[in-house]
């Protein structure tokens, strides 16, 4: 992981309303999640990182550039999909894509290729005012993914998408990160987030209550969740051993699957190996991590 940017002592005020309050953190390559309820400051932070909003105080740097001063240069390297992205309703979708492509020095061939990302080719030649909310969202996401950006910033990207659209979005994010592109994804839909992120930033009341690698955060909170199958295991022995292991705080059975919560991933995996567990996966309960992180911050 290398550093993509950082914010230092960042404030944003709208009159008497404080949207961001003295936030400092670094941003790194890979997949980062901005998690928090509506009004927590996520979108304001993203608009500042995208150069659309000037901070009231503090320092912001992204890809070595000041977003407010160097926005044109920055946006040639970054794709952005905002929660309330304004599209010209009188224009055809294909023309909107071509406009954004020209801004980035891309070709019509790049535009044609992008139509396949969310299969929007069948309505790309229609004007935007005839699009459904889901169609508009797919167009916005396609704009953000045009070409080969170094970084993609997605603010509430699942808005208006159906199940198939969300699944396709998660597939594309996974592919982008695998291919070396970094992604910042902001959402308040904790329960539907299947992605395994490298970093997480938990927002509440204009503050970042916790941030860092998910492994580090979940271990600090004792919320590393390890899942494995009971097949071919002695149920009584397995449960007795797990429940008597001090480093394991919770054990739950869901059909043939067992979930354990621990603050010591290495010790838990050693225990499972000794029990004969051959395969186990690590997952994250973002909502619970968020609640515990904010509880500790309060």
XYZ file of N, CA, C and O in Angstrom, residues 74-260:
748
model
N -6.227 17.263 -11.597
C -6.585 16.108 -10.783
C -7.660 15.264 -11.454
O -7.589 14.029 -11.464
N -8.664 15.922 -12.052
C -9.787 15.189 -12.620
C -9.416 14.440 -13.905
O -10.199 13.631 -14.391
N -8.237 14.706 -14.458
C -7.765 13.900 -15.581
C -7.279 12.529 -15.104
O -7.102 11.612 -15.900
N -7.081 12.417 -13.794
C -6.564 11.176 -13.206
C -7.576 10.484 -12.292
O -7.344 9.365 -11.856
N -8.689 11.172 -12.013
C -9.667 10.665 -11.040
C -11.065 10.647 -11.653
O -11.485 11.617 -12.295
N -11.787 9.547 -11.460
C -13.185 9.469 -11.865
C -14.080 9.651 -10.652
O -13.818 9.056 -9.604
N -15.117 10.475 -10.779
C -15.969 10.799 -9.632
C -17.432 10.610 -9.982
O -17.900 11.064 -11.039
N -18.167 9.939 -9.112
C -19.626 9.835 -9.220
C -20.206 10.363 -7.921
O -20.090 9.722 -6.874
N -20.815 11.551 -7.976
C -21.388 12.162 -6.787
C -22.798 11.642 -6.533
O -23.477 11.167 -7.448
N -23.255 11.785 -5.302
C -24.598 11.306 -4.950
C -25.665 12.055 -5.738
O -26.642 11.474 -6.188
N -25.497 13.354 -5.911
C -26.476 14.177 -6.642
C -25.811 14.771 -7.884
O -25.678 15.980 -8.013
N -25.380 13.885 -8.747
C -24.677 14.294 -9.965
C -25.687 14.905 -10.948
O -26.662 14.266 -11.320
N -25.451 16.151 -11.371
C -26.368 16.830 -12.300
C -26.009 16.469 -13.740
O -24.866 16.632 -14.164
N -26.984 15.976 -14.489
C -26.792 15.643 -15.895
C -27.682 16.547 -16.750
O -28.811 16.874 -16.354
N -27.223 16.973 -17.937
C -28.070 17.765 -18.836
C -29.189 16.901 -19.403
O -28.943 16.012 -20.224
N -30.400 17.150 -18.977
C -31.523 16.278 -19.325
C -31.855 16.328 -20.813
O -32.467 15.400 -21.348
N -31.471 17.405 -21.489
C -31.767 17.549 -22.912
C -30.775 16.809 -23.800
O -30.993 16.646 -25.004
N -29.647 16.364 -23.226
C -28.587 15.732 -24.019
C -28.766 14.223 -24.084
O -29.378 13.606 -23.210
N -28.223 13.626 -25.132
C -28.217 12.169 -25.221
C -27.112 11.623 -24.323
O -26.062 12.247 -24.143
N -27.349 10.442 -23.791
C -26.360 9.829 -22.911
C -25.010 9.689 -23.585
O -23.964 9.950 -22.982
N -24.994 9.295 -24.848
C -23.740 9.097 -25.574
C -22.972 10.400 -25.699
O -21.740 10.434 -25.620
N -23.699 11.516 -25.866
C -23.033 12.816 -26.001
C -22.458 13.279 -24.664
O -21.405 13.927 -24.635
N -23.152 12.956 -23.573
C -22.619 13.277 -22.248
C -21.311 12.515 -22.024
O -20.310 13.075 -21.559
N -21.299 11.243 -22.384
C -20.087 10.436 -22.243
C -18.953 10.992 -23.100
O -17.805 11.079 -22.653
N -19.264 11.386 -24.326
C -18.230 11.923 -25.219
C -17.670 13.233 -24.679
O -16.468 13.508 -24.819
N -18.531 14.036 -24.066
C -18.072 15.302 -23.488
C -17.050 15.044 -22.381
O -15.964 15.639 -22.372
N -17.397 14.140 -21.461
C -16.469 13.824 -20.369
C -15.214 13.132 -20.895
O -14.113 13.333 -20.360
N -15.360 12.345 -21.939
C -14.195 11.676 -22.522
C -13.221 12.703 -23.103
O -11.998 12.586 -22.929
N -13.752 13.729 -23.790
C -12.880 14.763 -24.361
C -12.126 15.513 -23.276
O -10.957 15.879 -23.447
N -12.784 15.762 -22.144
C -12.120 16.449 -21.040
C -10.902 15.666 -20.550
O -9.933 16.258 -20.051
N -10.970 14.347 -20.696
C -9.877 13.493 -20.223
C -8.930 13.068 -21.342
O -8.008 12.285 -21.116
N -9.161 13.591 -22.541
C -8.295 13.231 -23.658
C -8.533 11.832 -24.181
O -7.643 11.222 -24.787
N -9.745 11.298 -23.974
C -10.081 9.953 -24.422
C -10.747 9.999 -25.792
O -11.192 11.055 -26.261
N -10.860 8.856 -26.440
C -11.390 8.763 -27.790
C -12.819 8.217 -27.794
O -13.321 7.709 -26.780
N -13.456 8.284 -28.977
C -14.791 7.693 -29.130
C -14.738 6.182 -28.906
O -15.724 5.585 -28.454
N -13.605 5.580 -29.216
C -13.451 4.133 -28.983
C -13.519 3.827 -27.491
O -14.095 2.807 -27.073
N -12.948 4.722 -26.670
C -13.033 4.550 -25.213
C -14.479 4.646 -24.748
O -14.903 3.921 -23.842
N -15.236 5.551 -25.363
C -16.653 5.715 -25.010
C -17.434 4.462 -25.360
O -18.227 3.958 -24.560
N -17.217 3.945 -26.573
C -17.923 2.736 -26.995
C -17.617 1.569 -26.059
O -18.505 0.787 -25.709
N -16.376 1.482 -25.641
C -15.984 0.419 -24.712
C -16.697 0.577 -23.376
O -17.122 -0.409 -22.756
N -16.862 1.819 -22.921
C -17.480 2.066 -21.614
C -18.958 1.691 -21.582
O -19.509 1.419 -20.512
N -19.611 1.688 -22.746
C -21.036 1.356 -22.792
C -21.317 -0.052 -22.275
O -22.424 -0.358 -21.829
N -20.303 -0.906 -22.326
C -20.479 -2.301 -21.915
C -20.404 -2.479 -20.398
O -20.778 -3.538 -19.886
N -19.894 -1.462 -19.692
C -19.710 -1.605 -18.247
C -21.029 -1.939 -17.554
O -21.104 -2.835 -16.718
N -22.079 -1.185 -17.878
C -23.409 -1.421 -17.295
C -24.450 -1.709 -18.373
O -25.649 -1.559 -18.130
N -23.978 -2.089 -19.567
C -24.885 -2.405 -20.687
C -25.870 -1.272 -20.949
O -27.093 -1.495 -21.042
N -25.348 -0.054 -21.086
C -26.240 1.092 -21.319
C -26.361 1.441 -22.804
O -27.010 2.426 -23.155
N -25.749 0.625 -23.666
C -25.769 0.906 -25.094
C -27.166 0.989 -25.682
O -27.409 1.757 -26.608
N -28.111 0.213 -25.133
C -29.452 0.173 -25.717
C -30.218 1.479 -25.544
O -31.154 1.755 -26.290
N -29.822 2.297 -24.565
C -30.518 3.588 -24.403
C -29.568 4.785 -24.423
O -29.979 5.911 -24.156
N -28.307 4.553 -24.767
C -27.323 5.639 -24.748
C -27.647 6.734 -25.756
O -27.235 7.889 -25.575
N -28.399 6.424 -26.815
C -28.711 7.418 -27.836
C -30.040 8.128 -27.565
O -30.497 8.916 -28.400
N -30.631 7.871 -26.416
C -31.827 8.592 -26.003
C -31.433 9.762 -25.104
O -30.372 9.757 -24.486
N -32.295 10.781 -25.032
C -31.992 11.926 -24.177
C -32.188 11.555 -22.712
O -33.035 10.723 -22.371
N -31.410 12.189 -21.856
C -31.383 11.844 -20.440
C -32.734 12.063 -19.771
O -33.068 11.365 -18.804
N -33.545 13.010 -20.280
C -34.838 13.263 -19.628
C -35.790 12.081 -19.745
O -36.801 12.012 -19.031
N -35.461 11.114 -20.600
C -36.281 9.912 -20.719
C -35.735 8.734 -19.933
O -36.283 7.631 -19.996
N -34.683 8.959 -19.155
C -34.078 7.892 -18.374
C -34.818 7.696 -17.056
O -35.292 8.646 -16.445
N -34.845 6.465 -16.583
C -35.288 6.195 -15.216
C -34.162 6.575 -14.268
O -33.026 6.837 -14.689
N -34.458 6.590 -12.974
C -33.422 6.923 -11.984
C -32.263 5.930 -12.063
O -31.093 6.312 -11.938
N -32.578 4.653 -12.277
C -31.533 3.639 -12.383
C -30.663 3.832 -13.610
O -29.440 3.648 -13.561
N -31.285 4.217 -14.738
C -30.523 4.480 -15.960
C -29.565 5.652 -15.758
O -28.401 5.600 -16.174
N -30.054 6.715 -15.133
C -29.199 7.878 -14.887
C -28.015 7.502 -13.989
O -26.882 7.944 -14.205
N -28.291 6.674 -12.964
C -27.206 6.273 -12.068
C -26.162 5.454 -12.809
O -24.954 5.626 -12.589
N -26.576 4.580 -13.697
C -25.616 3.789 -14.477
C -24.792 4.681 -15.391
O -23.599 4.445 -15.591
N -25.408 5.728 -15.940
C -24.668 6.668 -16.778
C -23.630 7.418 -15.946
O -22.477 7.576 -16.370
N -24.022 7.861 -14.758
C -23.097 8.570 -13.863
C -21.911 7.667 -13.505
O -20.749 8.106 -13.512
N -22.188 6.412 -13.191
C -21.123 5.475 -12.835
C -20.223 5.178 -14.037
O -19.005 5.048 -13.892
N -20.810 5.100 -15.214
C -20.026 4.883 -16.429
C -19.076 6.048 -16.668
O -17.911 5.857 -17.052
N -19.549 7.278 -16.432
C -18.697 8.466 -16.564
C -17.495 8.362 -15.618
O -16.352 8.633 -15.996
N -17.759 7.954 -14.372
C -16.687 7.858 -13.380
C -15.645 6.814 -13.758
O -14.473 6.946 -13.408
N -16.068 5.777 -14.481
C -15.172 4.667 -14.815
C -14.557 4.790 -16.201
O -13.858 3.880 -16.653
N -14.796 5.916 -16.894
C -14.246 6.126 -18.230
C -12.725 5.995 -18.231
O -12.044 6.506 -17.331
N -12.200 5.347 -19.250
C -10.754 5.253 -19.396
C -10.107 4.405 -18.325
O -10.662 3.405 -17.872
N -8.931 4.837 -17.881
C -8.169 4.107 -16.871
C -7.771 5.058 -15.745
O -6.592 5.410 -15.593
N -8.713 5.499 -14.938
C -8.368 6.432 -13.855
C -7.488 5.773 -12.806
O -7.562 4.567 -12.586
N -6.649 6.580 -12.156
C -5.821 6.073 -11.058
C -6.666 5.857 -9.812
O -6.382 4.988 -8.989
N -7.702 6.685 -9.688
C -8.568 6.651 -8.508
C -9.998 6.881 -8.948
O -10.269 7.735 -9.799
N -10.927 6.119 -8.375
C -12.356 6.319 -8.613
C -13.017 6.618 -7.274
O -12.804 5.884 -6.296
N -13.803 7.701 -7.228
C -14.492 8.108 -6.010
C -15.993 7.982 -6.248
O -16.542 8.624 -7.151
N -16.662 7.155 -5.457
C -18.082 6.844 -5.650
C -18.858 7.200 -4.386
O -18.640 6.615 -3.328
N -19.769 8.170 -4.507
C -20.561 8.616 -3.369
C -21.968 8.032 -3.460
O -22.718 8.364 -4.388
N -22.324 7.158 -2.525
C -23.616 6.461 -2.508
C -23.930 5.867 -3.896
O -24.991 6.127 -4.474
N -23.043 5.044 -4.438
C -23.199 4.579 -5.823
C -24.330 3.590 -6.040
O -24.718 3.358 -7.189
N -24.866 2.987 -4.980
C -25.941 2.000 -5.177
C -27.321 2.653 -5.268
O -28.312 1.963 -5.511
N -27.397 3.968 -5.077
C -28.680 4.664 -5.163
C -29.370 4.355 -6.489
O -28.780 4.495 -7.563
N -30.631 3.940 -6.417
C -31.504 3.708 -7.580
C -31.143 2.462 -8.382
O -31.818 2.153 -9.367
N -30.108 1.736 -7.989
C -29.749 0.526 -8.717
C -30.565 -0.664 -8.226
O -30.809 -0.802 -7.020
N -30.972 -1.534 -9.150
C -31.633 -2.770 -8.752
C -30.572 -3.779 -8.318
O -29.364 -3.488 -8.336
N -31.006 -4.959 -7.921
C -30.064 -5.964 -7.404
C -28.987 -6.319 -8.413
O -27.805 -6.446 -8.062
N -29.386 -6.467 -9.673
C -28.409 -6.822 -10.710
C -27.405 -5.683 -10.915
O -26.216 -5.925 -11.100
N -27.899 -4.438 -10.855
C -27.021 -3.290 -11.013
C -26.020 -3.174 -9.881
O -24.842 -2.863 -10.094
N -26.480 -3.446 -8.659
C -25.573 -3.407 -7.508
C -24.511 -4.488 -7.623
O -23.325 -4.245 -7.358
N -24.941 -5.674 -8.020
C -23.979 -6.770 -8.171
C -22.928 -6.432 -9.216
O -21.732 -6.686 -9.027
N -23.369 -5.831 -10.316
C -22.437 -5.444 -11.372
C -21.471 -4.374 -10.858
O -20.268 -4.421 -11.155
N -21.971 -3.425 -10.087
C -21.121 -2.385 -9.502
C -20.029 -3.005 -8.636
O -18.854 -2.655 -8.762
N -20.428 -3.927 -7.761
C -19.450 -4.549 -6.863
C -18.412 -5.351 -7.661
O -17.230 -5.379 -7.305
N -18.848 -5.998 -8.744
C -17.910 -6.731 -9.598
C -16.894 -5.781 -10.224
O -15.691 -6.070 -10.264
N -17.377 -4.630 -10.717
C -16.488 -3.673 -11.373
C -15.499 -3.068 -10.379
O -14.324 -2.864 -10.709
N -15.972 -2.763 -9.166
C -15.076 -2.229 -8.140
C -13.984 -3.246 -7.830
O -12.792 -2.899 -7.750
N -14.367 -4.505 -7.662
C -13.392 -5.570 -7.378
C -12.369 -5.681 -8.507
O -11.164 -5.802 -8.268
N -12.859 -5.635 -9.757
C -11.969 -5.722 -10.910
C -11.009 -4.538 -10.961
O -9.806 -4.699 -11.235
N -11.529 -3.339 -10.720
C -10.693 -2.138 -10.770
C -9.562 -2.209 -9.744
O -8.405 -1.907 -10.039
N -9.909 -2.587 -8.518
C -8.901 -2.666 -7.459
C -7.880 -3.748 -7.788
O -6.669 -3.556 -7.602
N -8.346 -4.870 -8.290
C -7.438 -5.961 -8.670
C -6.456 -5.513 -9.747
O -5.288 -5.923 -9.758
N -6.917 -4.636 -10.645
C -6.082 -4.181 -11.753
C -5.209 -2.976 -11.391
O -4.536 -2.414 -12.261
N -5.253 -2.552 -10.117
C -4.354 -1.493 -9.674
C -4.966 -0.131 -9.497
O -4.285 0.809 -9.084
N -6.243 0.013 -9.819
C -6.939 1.277 -9.584
C -7.381 1.325 -8.122
O -7.756 0.304 -7.542
N -7.316 2.497 -7.513
C -7.804 2.651 -6.143
C -9.241 3.173 -6.171
O -9.624 3.895 -7.096
N -10.030 2.811 -5.187
C -11.442 3.208 -5.129
C -11.776 3.692 -3.727
O -11.412 3.058 -2.740
N -12.458 4.842 -3.673
C -13.073 5.311 -2.429
C -14.574 5.212 -2.629
O -15.131 5.818 -3.553
N -15.238 4.422 -1.802
C -16.680 4.206 -1.930
C -17.363 4.653 -0.648
O -17.054 4.155 0.430
N -18.279 5.594 -0.776
C -19.007 6.134 0.377
C -20.427 5.592 0.392
O -21.111 5.599 -0.635
N -20.870 5.105 1.552
C -22.222 4.557 1.639
C -22.737 4.565 3.067
O -21.954 4.542 4.015
N -24.074 4.615 3.197
C -24.688 4.414 4.515
C -25.438 3.086 4.545
O -26.051 2.743 5.547
N -25.354 2.314 3.446
C -26.008 1.008 3.382
C -25.030 -0.069 3.864
O -24.451 -0.812 3.074
N -24.836 -0.152 5.170
C -23.875 -1.102 5.731
C -24.225 -2.546 5.374
O -23.368 -3.332 4.997
N -25.500 -2.877 5.532
C -25.911 -4.282 5.454
C -25.682 -4.884 4.072
O -25.464 -6.086 3.949
N -25.728 -4.069 3.009
C -25.639 -4.628 1.661
C -24.228 -4.545 1.080
O -24.027 -4.796 -0.095
N -23.243 -4.201 1.896
C -21.890 -4.004 1.386
C -21.086 -5.308 1.475
O -20.588 -5.655 2.544
N -20.963 -6.055 0.365
C -20.267 -7.345 0.403
C -18.773 -7.221 0.152
O -18.051 -8.217 0.211
N -18.303 -6.020 -0.163
C -16.908 -5.850 -0.542
C -15.979 -5.964 0.664
O -16.303 -5.482 1.745
N -14.828 -6.556 0.441
C -13.801 -6.616 1.481
C -12.824 -5.475 1.235
O -12.034 -5.497 0.298
N -12.904 -4.454 2.066
C -12.104 -3.256 1.867
C -10.747 -3.382 2.538
O -10.556 -4.169 3.462
N -9.812 -2.562 2.050
C -8.502 -2.476 2.688
C -8.540 -1.496 3.855
O -7.936 -1.730 4.900
N -9.263 -0.398 3.663
C -9.351 0.648 4.689
C -10.797 1.070 4.869
O -11.609 0.988 3.948
N -11.111 1.542 6.073
C -12.441 2.051 6.361
C -12.332 3.340 7.173
O -11.435 3.492 8.005
N -13.254 4.253 6.903
C -13.318 5.544 7.584
C -14.754 5.702 8.070
O -15.686 5.755 7.265
N -14.935 5.729 9.392
C -16.266 5.760 9.986
C -16.602 7.189 10.399
O -15.943 7.772 11.263
N -17.643 7.755 9.770
C -18.044 9.139 9.995
C -19.281 9.223 10.884
O -20.209 8.414 10.766
N -19.289 10.235 11.739
C -20.458 10.507 12.582
C -20.368 11.960 13.039
O -19.347 12.382 13.581
N -21.417 12.732 12.794
C -21.462 14.102 13.280
C -20.326 14.975 12.811
O -19.858 15.860 13.540
N -19.857 14.753 11.572
C -18.783 15.564 11.028
C -17.400 15.163 11.480
O -16.414 15.847 11.181
N -17.289 14.042 12.180
C -15.991 13.574 12.656
C -15.723 12.164 12.139
O -16.654 11.400 11.873
N -14.450 11.830 12.014
C -14.059 10.463 11.672
C -13.816 9.724 12.978
O -12.776 9.891 13.616
N -14.807 8.944 13.404
C -14.737 8.313 14.720
C -13.656 7.240 14.782
O -13.114 6.949 15.841
N -13.352 6.638 13.640
C -12.310 5.609 13.573
C -11.886 5.487 12.123
O -12.702 5.612 11.206
N -10.612 5.255 11.871
C -10.169 5.015 10.503
C -8.890 4.201 10.515
O -8.155 4.155 11.483
N -8.647 3.523 9.391
C -7.451 2.708 9.257
C -7.763 1.422 8.523
O -8.837 1.269 7.936
N -6.836 0.477 8.546
C -7.088 -0.800 7.886
C -8.185 -1.532 8.642
O -8.268 -1.481 9.872
N -9.030 -2.234 7.893
C -10.133 -2.956 8.521
C -9.633 -4.055 9.443
O -10.224 -4.328 10.481
N -8.545 -4.702 9.069
C -7.994 -5.743 9.945
C -7.583 -5.142 11.285
O -7.878 -5.696 12.342
N -6.911 -3.984 11.225
C -6.453 -3.345 12.453
C -7.640 -2.874 13.304
O -7.687 -3.112 14.514
N -8.618 -2.234 12.668
C -9.783 -1.739 13.402
C -10.564 -2.881 14.030
O -10.930 -2.837 15.207
N -10.827 -3.915 13.234
C -11.647 -5.025 13.741
C -10.925 -5.783 14.857
O -11.560 -6.251 15.808
N -9.610 -5.894 14.772
C -8.873 -6.550 15.856
C -8.902 -5.694 17.117
O -9.070 -6.212 18.222
N -8.738 -4.381 16.964
C -8.782 -3.490 18.120
C -10.129 -3.578 18.838
O -10.207 -3.491 20.067
N -11.196 -3.763 18.054
C -12.539 -3.818 18.622
C -12.968 -5.236 18.996
O -14.049 -5.432 19.546
N -12.126 -6.226 18.717
C -12.492 -7.618 18.986
C -13.573 -8.120 18.065
O -14.373 -8.981 18.436
N -13.599 -7.605 16.829
C -14.689 -7.920 15.911
C -14.204 -8.540 14.601
O -14.834 -8.393 13.559
N -13.085 -9.258 14.644
C -12.695 -10.046 13.481
C -13.676 -11.210 13.384
O -13.821 -11.996 14.327
N -14.358 -11.326 12.263
C -15.356 -12.389 12.097
C -14.796 -13.459 11.170
O -14.487 -13.190 10.018
N -14.668 -14.677 11.707
C -14.136 -15.808 10.947
C -15.260 -16.827 10.767
O -15.945 -17.186 11.726
N -15.436 -17.268 9.541
C -16.539 -18.160 9.187
C -15.985 -19.464 8.629
O -15.062 -19.452 7.821
N -16.559 -20.590 9.071
C -16.131 -21.892 8.543
C -17.290 -22.866 8.577
O -18.308 -22.642 9.252
N -17.141 -23.982 7.862
C -18.184 -24.999 7.757
C -17.947 -26.113 8.771
O -16.803 -26.526 8.992
N -19.044 -26.597 9.363
C -18.964 -27.651 10.382
C -18.771 -29.048 9.801
O -18.542 -30.003 10.551
N -18.861 -29.174 8.501
C -18.809 -30.489 7.875
C -17.583 -31.275 8.331
O -16.472 -30.766 8.364
N -17.821 -32.527 8.713
C -16.771 -33.469 9.141
C -16.127 -33.102 10.481
O -15.096 -33.659 10.855
N -16.732 -32.187 11.231
C -16.185 -31.809 12.528
C -17.056 -32.336 13.661
O -18.262 -32.538 13.486
N -16.461 -32.553 14.814
C -17.186 -32.949 16.018
C -17.806 -31.682 16.607
O -17.099 -30.807 17.119
N -19.130 -31.582 16.522
C -19.820 -30.354 16.924
C -19.549 -30.001 18.376
O -19.170 -28.862 18.695
N -19.747 -30.952 19.287
C -19.590 -30.677 20.720
C -18.162 -30.236 21.040
O -17.940 -29.241 21.749
N -17.182 -30.982 20.502
C -15.780 -30.649 20.764
C -15.432 -29.269 20.199
O -14.752 -28.461 20.844
N -15.925 -29.002 18.990
C -15.623 -27.721 18.335
C -16.162 -26.554 19.151
O -15.443 -25.589 19.439
N -17.431 -26.645 19.563
C -18.045 -25.548 20.311
C -17.406 -25.381 21.684
O -17.159 -24.255 22.134
N -17.144 -26.494 22.376
C -16.513 -26.410 23.708
C -15.130 -25.755 23.626
O -14.774 -24.912 24.467
N -14.364 -26.155 22.617
C -13.017 -25.587 22.469
C -13.075 -24.098 22.164
O -12.352 -23.287 22.765
N -13.954 -23.716 21.232
C -14.058 -22.304 20.848
C -14.533 -21.450 22.017
O -13.991 -20.365 22.279
N -15.533 -21.947 22.745
C -16.096 -21.153 23.835
C -15.174 -21.070 25.044
O -15.339 -20.191 25.898
N -14.196 -21.960 25.106
C -13.247 -21.916 26.220
C -11.934 -21.218 25.843
O -11.021 -21.131 26.662
N -11.863 -20.741 24.613
C -10.666 -20.015 24.168
C -10.827 -18.536 24.519
O -11.729 -17.869 23.998
N -9.986 -17.988 25.399
C -10.160 -16.607 25.875
C -10.190 -15.568 24.758
O -10.885 -14.554 24.868
N -9.429 -15.802 23.693
C -9.345 -14.811 22.615
C -10.598 -14.762 21.745
O -10.756 -13.853 20.929
N -11.504 -15.745 21.902
C -12.738 -15.770 21.112
C -13.880 -15.259 21.980
O -14.195 -15.834 23.018
N -14.512 -14.160 21.537
C -15.519 -13.511 22.369
C -16.944 -13.989 22.084
O -17.810 -13.923 22.951
N -17.215 -14.470 20.851
C -18.561 -14.934 20.512
C -18.470 -16.100 19.537
O -17.573 -16.152 18.697
N -19.417 -17.027 19.678
C -19.542 -18.152 18.754
C -21.006 -18.273 18.368
O -21.886 -18.277 19.235
N -21.297 -18.351 17.065
C -22.684 -18.470 16.602
C -22.762 -19.553 15.533
O -21.859 -19.668 14.694
N -23.841 -20.345 15.580
C -24.069 -21.392 14.581
C -25.226 -20.964 13.684
O -26.305 -20.605 14.168
N -25.006 -21.006 12.379
C -26.056 -20.681 11.404
C -26.116 -21.837 10.405
O -25.370 -21.859 9.429
N -26.975 -22.810 10.719
C -27.041 -24.017 9.902
C -25.769 -24.827 10.075
O -25.424 -25.213 11.191
N -25.057 -25.069 8.990
C -23.798 -25.808 9.038
C -22.590 -24.865 9.096
O -21.451 -25.311 9.000
N -22.858 -23.582 9.261
C -21.778 -22.594 9.278
C -21.603 -22.045 10.685
O -22.573 -21.764 11.392
N -20.358 -21.902 11.096
C -20.040 -21.326 12.405
C -19.335 -19.990 12.191
O -18.464 -19.855 11.326
N -19.742 -18.979 12.974
C -19.091 -17.675 12.949
C -18.490 -17.410 14.327
O -19.158 -17.622 15.346
N -17.249 -16.968 14.338
C -16.626 -16.591 15.609
C -16.147 -15.153 15.505
O -15.743 -14.688 14.444
